Each structure stands twice: as structure tokens, then as C-alpha cells.
Amino acid sequence: MSSATSAAEDVCCKRLVGKVALVTAATAGIGLATAERLAQEGASVFICSRKQSNVDETVAALRSRGLEVAGCACHVGSAEQRRQLVEQCVKRYGGLDMLVSNAAVNPGAGPLAETPPDVIDKILDINIKSAVLLVQEALPHLLRRPGASIVFVSSVTAFNPAAPIAMYAVSKTALLGLTKGLAAELGPRGVRVNCVAPGIVPTKFSAALVQTPELAARQAEGTLLRRLGRPQEQAAAVAFLVSPDAAYVTGETLVVAGGMQSRL
């Protein structure tokens, strides 16, 4: 474990002790950083990824550092696997307080007007439809816990969908609306719903945007801070939104993008 990680754990507050979090697509990138941060703050965290081997490796790594983490393989596009995901989480930890919907795909690149139907179908199926259906699966359990919350992981590109990832960005725009709609429905029932919109964070998922030093530098120049983001910075935003510190925050999108343009 690096000294930087040790330092982060030393100063990490414990706002989530006794809570249970479910984080999708949590074996790499922002999802992994989020699972790690929530566990550092005291939550029991249940993770998933499409490959069981990735889940096993991640769980072992986080447990080796004394964090309470478990998980299973789940393709969020499968109704049966979504059901089993929530069921196993609740069976393992006795309930569910927080759902972080992070799973997303981007199977194609190019202008919106040239996006093939199969690419559109897959993006909307995983990035939007599956997110809604996962909420439906988790909601009965969330409603049983005071202070329950949901966080969607969107993208700063939601505010300005452009090639080469325009269709993906449009699906992330839809998450902003989903956040507002669900917050209005679930607020009176005691469940808060918020969203995080990350900027450009160098991960495997965003590799196409930062695949050369020149391209990465260009992306960094598009921020006011003149640098790219880090997964841990997105995780900190999620941790705030699910914590008691955000008890009066719902229906909001928190942009964590170094000052990139973020208005519709």
C-alpha cells in the first residue's frame, strides 16, 4: 500500500459506519475508487463487475487492507443478474442504504447522425434502462433504511455531447433528468437521489480521450485547473452525497471536472 493511500485512509472521516453500499462496475477506475472510499468511511460495500475473476481480485485486495467488501459477477443488462446482485448484497449485509449506479458502456464512436442502431440500443440499454431497473430492484430495500440514497455517475460530457462520444454523452444527459425525476418521486419517501458528473479522468474506460500525451494535454487545457481528474476525486464527491453531510441535498448533479463547461 502506498504512502499516499495510507495518508488518505488516516484522514478519511467515518461518516458511513454501519451502512451498506452497493456499487456497480467497481473493479476499476471510478467505481473501484468509490468502493474503496465508502469502505474507508466505514461502510460495508458490495461490488460487481461482469467478470467474477475481477470481482475476486478486487475483493481480496480491499480486504487485505482491512476493508469490508464482498461482491459477485453481474451484467447489469440482465434482469436475473440484477435481481441476484441485490439479493446477494442484502443477504450478505442485512440491508441496503446506498446504491451507486456506475456501470456504463460506449461500444462505438463518431457523430450522432452516423451512430448505428445496434450501438444506440446497447448504450441506452446499459447506461439508462439498466440504471432505472436496478433502482427498481433495490428500492424496496432502500425504503427500509433511514437516510437511504442513490447516486448516478454521469459525465461532464452530458452538458455538451460531441463527437466522438456523442451518443454515450447523450445517455449521460439522460441521467441528469433521471436524477431529477427520481428525486421528486422518492424524496417524500425518504430516499435522496443525486448525480456526479466527472470530468476527464484517465482510466481504461476513457482511454480513447487520453491515448497520447498530446491528446491528454489537450484535454487538460480544457479545464480551469489545467489538469485531468483522479478517480479518488470522483469517489470523494460520491461519498459526500451519500453521507449525512448531504442530508438536505437531493435532485442535484455535482460536477467534478476541474472547471470544464457544465451547463445545458
CSV table of C-alpha atoms in Angstrom, one decimal:
chain,number,residue,atom,x,y,z
A,1,MET,CA,0.0,0.0,0.0
A,2,SER,CA,1.4,3.4,-1.0
A,3,SER,CA,2.1,6.1,1.5
A,4,ALA,CA,-0.4,8.3,-0.4
A,5,THR,CA,-3.1,5.7,0.1
A,6,SER,CA,-2.1,5.3,3.8
A,7,ALA,CA,-2.4,9.1,4.3
A,8,ALA,CA,-5.8,9.1,2.6
A,9,GLU,CA,-7.0,6.4,5.0
A,10,ASP,CA,-5.6,8.2,8.0
A,11,VAL,CA,-7.5,11.4,7.4
A,12,CYS,CA,-10.7,9.7,6.0
A,13,CYS,CA,-13.7,10.5,8.1
A,14,LYS,CA,-16.0,7.8,9.2
A,15,ARG,CA,-19.4,9.0,8.1
A,16,LEU,CA,-20.7,5.7,6.9
A,17,VAL,CA,-20.2,3.3,9.8
A,18,GLY,CA,-23.0,0.7,9.9
A,19,LYS,CA,-24.2,1.5,6.4
A,20,VAL,CA,-24.3,-0.8,3.4
A,21,ALA,CA,-23.4,0.3,-0.1
A,22,LEU,CA,-23.9,-1.4,-3.5
A,23,VAL,CA,-21.5,-0.1,-6.2
A,24,THR,CA,-21.7,-1.3,-9.8
A,25,ALA,CA,-18.8,-1.6,-12.2
A,26,ALA,CA,-16.5,-1.4,-9.2
A,27,THR,CA,-13.3,-3.3,-10.1
A,28,ALA,CA,-11.5,-0.4,-11.9
A,29,GLY,CA,-11.5,3.3,-12.4
A,30,ILE,CA,-14.1,5.5,-10.7
A,31,GLY,CA,-16.1,2.5,-9.5
A,32,LEU,CA,-13.2,1.0,-7.7
A,33,ALA,CA,-12.1,4.3,-6.1
A,34,THR,CA,-15.7,4.8,-4.9
A,35,ALA,CA,-16.0,1.3,-3.4
A,36,GLU,CA,-12.6,1.9,-1.7
A,37,ARG,CA,-13.6,5.3,-0.3
A,38,LEU,CA,-17.0,4.2,1.0
A,39,ALA,CA,-15.4,1.2,2.7
A,40,GLN,CA,-12.7,3.6,4.2
A,41,GLU,CA,-15.5,5.6,5.7
A,42,GLY,CA,-16.9,2.6,7.4
A,43,ALA,CA,-19.5,1.2,5.0
A,44,SER,CA,-19.8,-2.5,4.1
A,45,VAL,CA,-19.5,-2.4,0.4
A,46,PHE,CA,-20.9,-4.9,-2.1
A,47,ILE,CA,-19.4,-4.6,-5.6
A,48,CYS,CA,-19.9,-6.1,-9.0
A,49,SER,CA,-18.3,-6.4,-12.4
A,50,ARG,CA,-19.0,-8.6,-15.4
A,51,LYS,CA,-16.2,-11.0,-14.7
A,52,GLN,CA,-16.1,-12.9,-11.4
A,53,SER,CA,-12.3,-13.0,-11.6
A,54,ASN,CA,-12.1,-9.3,-11.5
A,55,VAL,CA,-14.5,-9.2,-8.5
A,56,ASP,CA,-12.5,-11.8,-6.6
A,57,GLU,CA,-9.2,-9.9,-7.2
A,58,THR,CA,-10.7,-6.6,-6.1
A,59,VAL,CA,-12.4,-8.0,-3.0
A,60,ALA,CA,-9.2,-9.7,-2.0
A,61,ALA,CA,-7.1,-6.6,-2.4
A,62,LEU,CA,-9.5,-4.4,-0.4
A,63,ARG,CA,-10.0,-6.9,2.3
A,64,SER,CA,-6.2,-7.2,2.7
A,65,ARG,CA,-6.3,-3.6,3.9
A,66,GLY,CA,-9.0,-4.3,6.4
A,67,LEU,CA,-11.9,-3.0,4.4
A,68,GLU,CA,-15.3,-4.8,4.5
A,69,VAL,CA,-16.0,-5.6,0.9
A,70,ALA,CA,-17.8,-8.5,-0.9
A,71,GLY,CA,-19.2,-8.9,-4.4
A,72,CYS,CA,-20.4,-11.0,-7.3
A,73,ALA,CA,-20.3,-11.0,-11.1
A,74,CYS,CA,-23.2,-9.1,-12.6
A,75,HIS,CA,-24.1,-8.0,-16.1
A,76,VAL,CA,-26.4,-5.1,-15.3
A,77,GLY,CA,-28.3,-5.7,-18.6
A,78,SER,CA,-29.6,-9.0,-17.3
A,79,ALA,CA,-32.8,-8.9,-15.2
A,80,GLU,CA,-31.9,-12.1,-13.4
A,81,GLN,CA,-28.3,-11.0,-12.6
A,82,ARG,CA,-29.6,-7.6,-11.3
A,83,ARG,CA,-32.0,-9.5,-9.0
A,84,GLN,CA,-29.3,-11.8,-7.8
A,85,LEU,CA,-26.9,-8.8,-7.3
A,86,VAL,CA,-29.3,-7.0,-4.9
A,87,GLU,CA,-30.4,-10.3,-3.3
A,88,GLN,CA,-26.8,-11.3,-2.5
A,89,CYS,CA,-25.9,-7.9,-1.2
A,90,VAL,CA,-28.9,-7.9,1.2
A,91,LYS,CA,-28.2,-11.5,2.2
A,92,ARG,CA,-24.6,-10.7,3.0
A,93,TYR,CA,-25.0,-7.4,4.9
A,94,GLY,CA,-28.6,-7.5,6.0
A,95,GLY,CA,-29.9,-4.5,4.1
A,96,LEU,CA,-29.0,-1.7,1.7
A,97,ASP,CA,-28.5,2.1,2.4
A,98,MET,CA,-26.8,3.3,-0.7
A,99,LEU,CA,-26.8,2.5,-4.4
A,100,VAL,CA,-24.1,3.9,-6.7
A,101,SER,CA,-25.0,3.2,-10.3
A,102,ASN,CA,-21.7,3.4,-12.2
A,103,ALA,CA,-22.0,0.8,-14.9
A,104,ALA,CA,-21.8,2.2,-18.5
A,105,VAL,CA,-20.7,1.2,-22.0
A,106,ASN,CA,-19.6,3.0,-25.1
A,107,PRO,CA,-19.3,0.5,-27.9
A,108,GLY,CA,-18.9,3.0,-30.7
A,109,ALA,CA,-17.6,6.4,-31.6
A,110,GLY,CA,-18.5,9.0,-34.1
A,111,PRO,CA,-21.1,11.6,-34.9
A,112,LEU,CA,-24.7,11.2,-33.6
A,113,ALA,CA,-26.1,11.3,-37.1
A,114,GLU,CA,-24.0,8.3,-38.1
A,115,THR,CA,-24.4,6.1,-35.0
A,116,PRO,CA,-25.6,2.6,-36.0
A,117,PRO,CA,-28.8,1.3,-34.4
A,118,ASP,CA,-27.1,-1.5,-32.6
A,119,VAL,CA,-24.7,0.9,-30.9
A,120,ILE,CA,-27.6,3.2,-29.9
A,121,ASP,CA,-29.5,0.2,-28.5
A,122,LYS,CA,-26.6,-1.0,-26.4
A,123,ILE,CA,-25.8,2.4,-25.0
A,124,LEU,CA,-29.4,3.1,-24.0
A,125,ASP,CA,-29.9,-0.4,-22.7
A,126,ILE,CA,-27.0,-0.3,-20.3
A,127,ASN,CA,-26.5,3.3,-19.5
A,128,ILE,CA,-30.2,4.3,-19.0
A,129,LYS,CA,-32.6,1.3,-18.9
A,130,SER,CA,-30.5,-0.8,-16.7
A,131,ALA,CA,-29.9,2.1,-14.3
A,132,VAL,CA,-33.7,2.5,-13.9
A,133,LEU,CA,-34.3,-1.2,-13.5
A,134,LEU,CA,-31.6,-1.5,-10.9
A,135,VAL,CA,-33.2,1.2,-8.9
A,136,GLN,CA,-36.5,-0.6,-9.1
A,137,GLU,CA,-34.8,-3.8,-7.8
A,138,ALA,CA,-33.0,-2.0,-5.0
A,139,LEU,CA,-35.8,0.4,-3.9
A,140,PRO,CA,-37.8,-2.0,-1.6
A,141,HIS,CA,-34.6,-2.4,0.5
A,142,LEU,CA,-33.6,1.3,0.4
A,143,LEU,CA,-37.1,2.3,1.6
A,144,ARG,CA,-36.5,0.3,4.8
A,145,ARG,CA,-33.4,2.3,5.8
A,146,PRO,CA,-33.5,5.9,7.1
A,147,GLY,CA,-31.2,8.2,5.2
A,148,ALA,CA,-31.0,6.0,2.1
A,149,SER,CA,-29.7,7.4,-1.1
A,150,ILE,CA,-28.9,6.8,-4.8
A,151,VAL,CA,-26.1,8.3,-6.8
A,152,PHE,CA,-25.8,8.0,-10.6
A,153,VAL,CA,-22.4,8.5,-12.2
A,154,SER,CA,-22.9,10.7,-15.3
A,155,SER,CA,-20.2,12.7,-17.1
A,156,VAL,CA,-19.4,16.4,-17.8
A,157,THR,CA,-19.9,15.5,-21.5
A,158,ALA,CA,-23.6,15.3,-20.6
A,159,PHE,CA,-23.7,19.1,-20.8
A,160,ASN,CA,-22.2,19.2,-24.3
A,161,PRO,CA,-22.5,15.9,-26.2
A,162,ALA,CA,-20.0,16.0,-29.0
A,163,ALA,CA,-18.2,13.5,-31.3
A,164,PRO,CA,-16.5,11.1,-31.0
A,165,ILE,CA,-18.6,10.0,-27.9
A,166,ALA,CA,-21.8,11.9,-28.6
A,167,MET,CA,-24.2,9.0,-28.2
A,168,TYR,CA,-22.6,8.0,-24.9
A,169,ALA,CA,-22.8,11.6,-23.8
A,170,VAL,CA,-26.5,11.8,-24.6
A,171,SER,CA,-27.1,8.8,-22.4
A,172,LYS,CA,-25.3,10.6,-19.6
A,173,THR,CA,-27.5,13.7,-20.2
A,174,ALA,CA,-30.5,11.4,-19.6
A,175,LEU,CA,-29.1,10.5,-16.2
A,176,LEU,CA,-29.4,14.2,-15.2
A,177,GLY,CA,-33.1,14.0,-16.0
A,178,LEU,CA,-33.4,10.6,-14.3
A,179,THR,CA,-31.9,12.1,-11.1
A,180,LYS,CA,-34.4,15.0,-11.1
A,181,GLY,CA,-37.4,12.7,-11.8
A,182,LEU,CA,-36.5,10.1,-9.2
A,183,ALA,CA,-35.6,12.7,-6.6
A,184,ALA,CA,-39.1,14.2,-6.9
A,185,GLU,CA,-40.7,10.8,-6.6
A,186,LEU,CA,-38.6,9.4,-3.8
A,187,GLY,CA,-37.8,12.4,-1.7
A,188,PRO,CA,-41.2,12.2,0.1
A,189,ARG,CA,-40.4,8.6,0.8
A,190,GLY,CA,-37.1,9.3,2.4
A,191,VAL,CA,-34.7,8.4,-0.3
A,192,ARG,CA,-32.3,11.1,-1.7
A,193,VAL,CA,-31.2,10.8,-5.4
A,194,ASN,CA,-28.2,12.7,-6.7
A,195,CYS,CA,-25.6,12.5,-9.5
A,196,VAL,CA,-21.9,13.1,-10.0
A,197,ALA,CA,-20.6,14.3,-13.4
A,198,PRO,CA,-16.9,13.5,-13.7
A,199,GLY,CA,-14.6,15.4,-16.0
A,200,ILE,CA,-11.9,13.6,-18.0
A,201,VAL,CA,-10.3,11.0,-15.7
A,202,PRO,CA,-7.6,8.8,-17.2
A,203,THR,CA,-9.0,5.3,-16.8
A,204,LYS,CA,-9.3,2.3,-19.1
A,205,PHE,CA,-12.8,3.4,-20.0
A,206,SER,CA,-11.7,6.9,-21.1
A,207,ALA,CA,-8.5,5.7,-22.8
A,208,ALA,CA,-9.7,7.0,-26.3
A,209,LEU,CA,-9.7,10.5,-24.9
A,210,VAL,CA,-6.2,10.4,-23.4
A,211,GLN,CA,-4.4,7.8,-25.5
A,212,THR,CA,-1.5,10.0,-26.4
A,213,PRO,CA,0.4,12.6,-24.3
A,214,GLU,CA,-0.7,15.3,-26.8
A,215,LEU,CA,-4.4,14.3,-26.6
A,216,ALA,CA,-4.2,14.2,-22.8
A,217,ALA,CA,-2.6,17.6,-22.7
A,218,ARG,CA,-5.3,19.0,-24.9
A,219,GLN,CA,-8.0,17.6,-22.6
A,220,ALA,CA,-6.2,19.1,-19.6
A,221,GLU,CA,-6.1,22.5,-21.3
A,222,GLY,CA,-9.9,22.4,-21.4
A,223,THR,CA,-10.1,22.6,-17.6
A,224,LEU,CA,-9.6,25.7,-15.5
A,225,LEU,CA,-7.2,23.8,-13.3
A,226,ARG,CA,-5.1,22.6,-16.3
A,227,ARG,CA,-5.0,19.0,-15.3
A,228,LEU,CA,-7.0,15.8,-15.6
A,229,GLY,CA,-9.1,14.4,-12.8
A,230,ARG,CA,-8.4,11.5,-10.5
A,231,PRO,CA,-10.7,8.6,-9.6
A,232,GLN,CA,-10.3,9.4,-5.9
A,233,GLU,CA,-11.7,12.9,-6.5
A,234,GLN,CA,-14.9,11.5,-8.0
A,235,ALA,CA,-15.1,9.0,-5.2
A,236,ALA,CA,-14.9,11.8,-2.6
A,237,ALA,CA,-17.9,13.5,-4.3
A,238,VAL,CA,-19.9,10.3,-4.2
A,239,ALA,CA,-19.0,9.8,-0.5
A,240,PHE,CA,-20.2,13.3,0.3
A,241,LEU,CA,-23.5,12.8,-1.5
A,242,VAL,CA,-24.3,9.5,0.3
A,243,SER,CA,-23.2,10.8,3.7
A,244,PRO,CA,-25.2,12.6,6.4
A,245,ASP,CA,-23.3,15.8,5.4
A,246,ALA,CA,-25.6,15.9,2.3
A,247,ALA,CA,-28.8,15.1,4.2
A,248,TYR,CA,-30.5,18.1,2.6
A,249,VAL,CA,-29.2,17.6,-0.9
A,250,THR,CA,-31.3,15.8,-3.5
A,251,GLY,CA,-32.0,16.1,-7.2
A,252,GLU,CA,-28.6,17.6,-7.8
A,253,THR,CA,-25.7,16.9,-10.1
A,254,LEU,CA,-22.3,17.6,-8.7
A,255,VAL,CA,-19.8,18.4,-11.4
A,256,VAL,CA,-16.3,17.3,-10.6
A,257,ALA,CA,-14.4,18.4,-13.7
A,258,GLY,CA,-11.8,21.0,-12.9
A,259,GLY,CA,-14.0,23.9,-14.1
A,260,MET,CA,-15.0,22.4,-17.5
A,261,GLN,CA,-18.1,24.0,-19.1
A,262,SER,CA,-21.1,22.3,-17.4
A,263,ARG,CA,-24.4,24.0,-18.3
A,264,LEU,CA,-27.0,22.8,-20.6
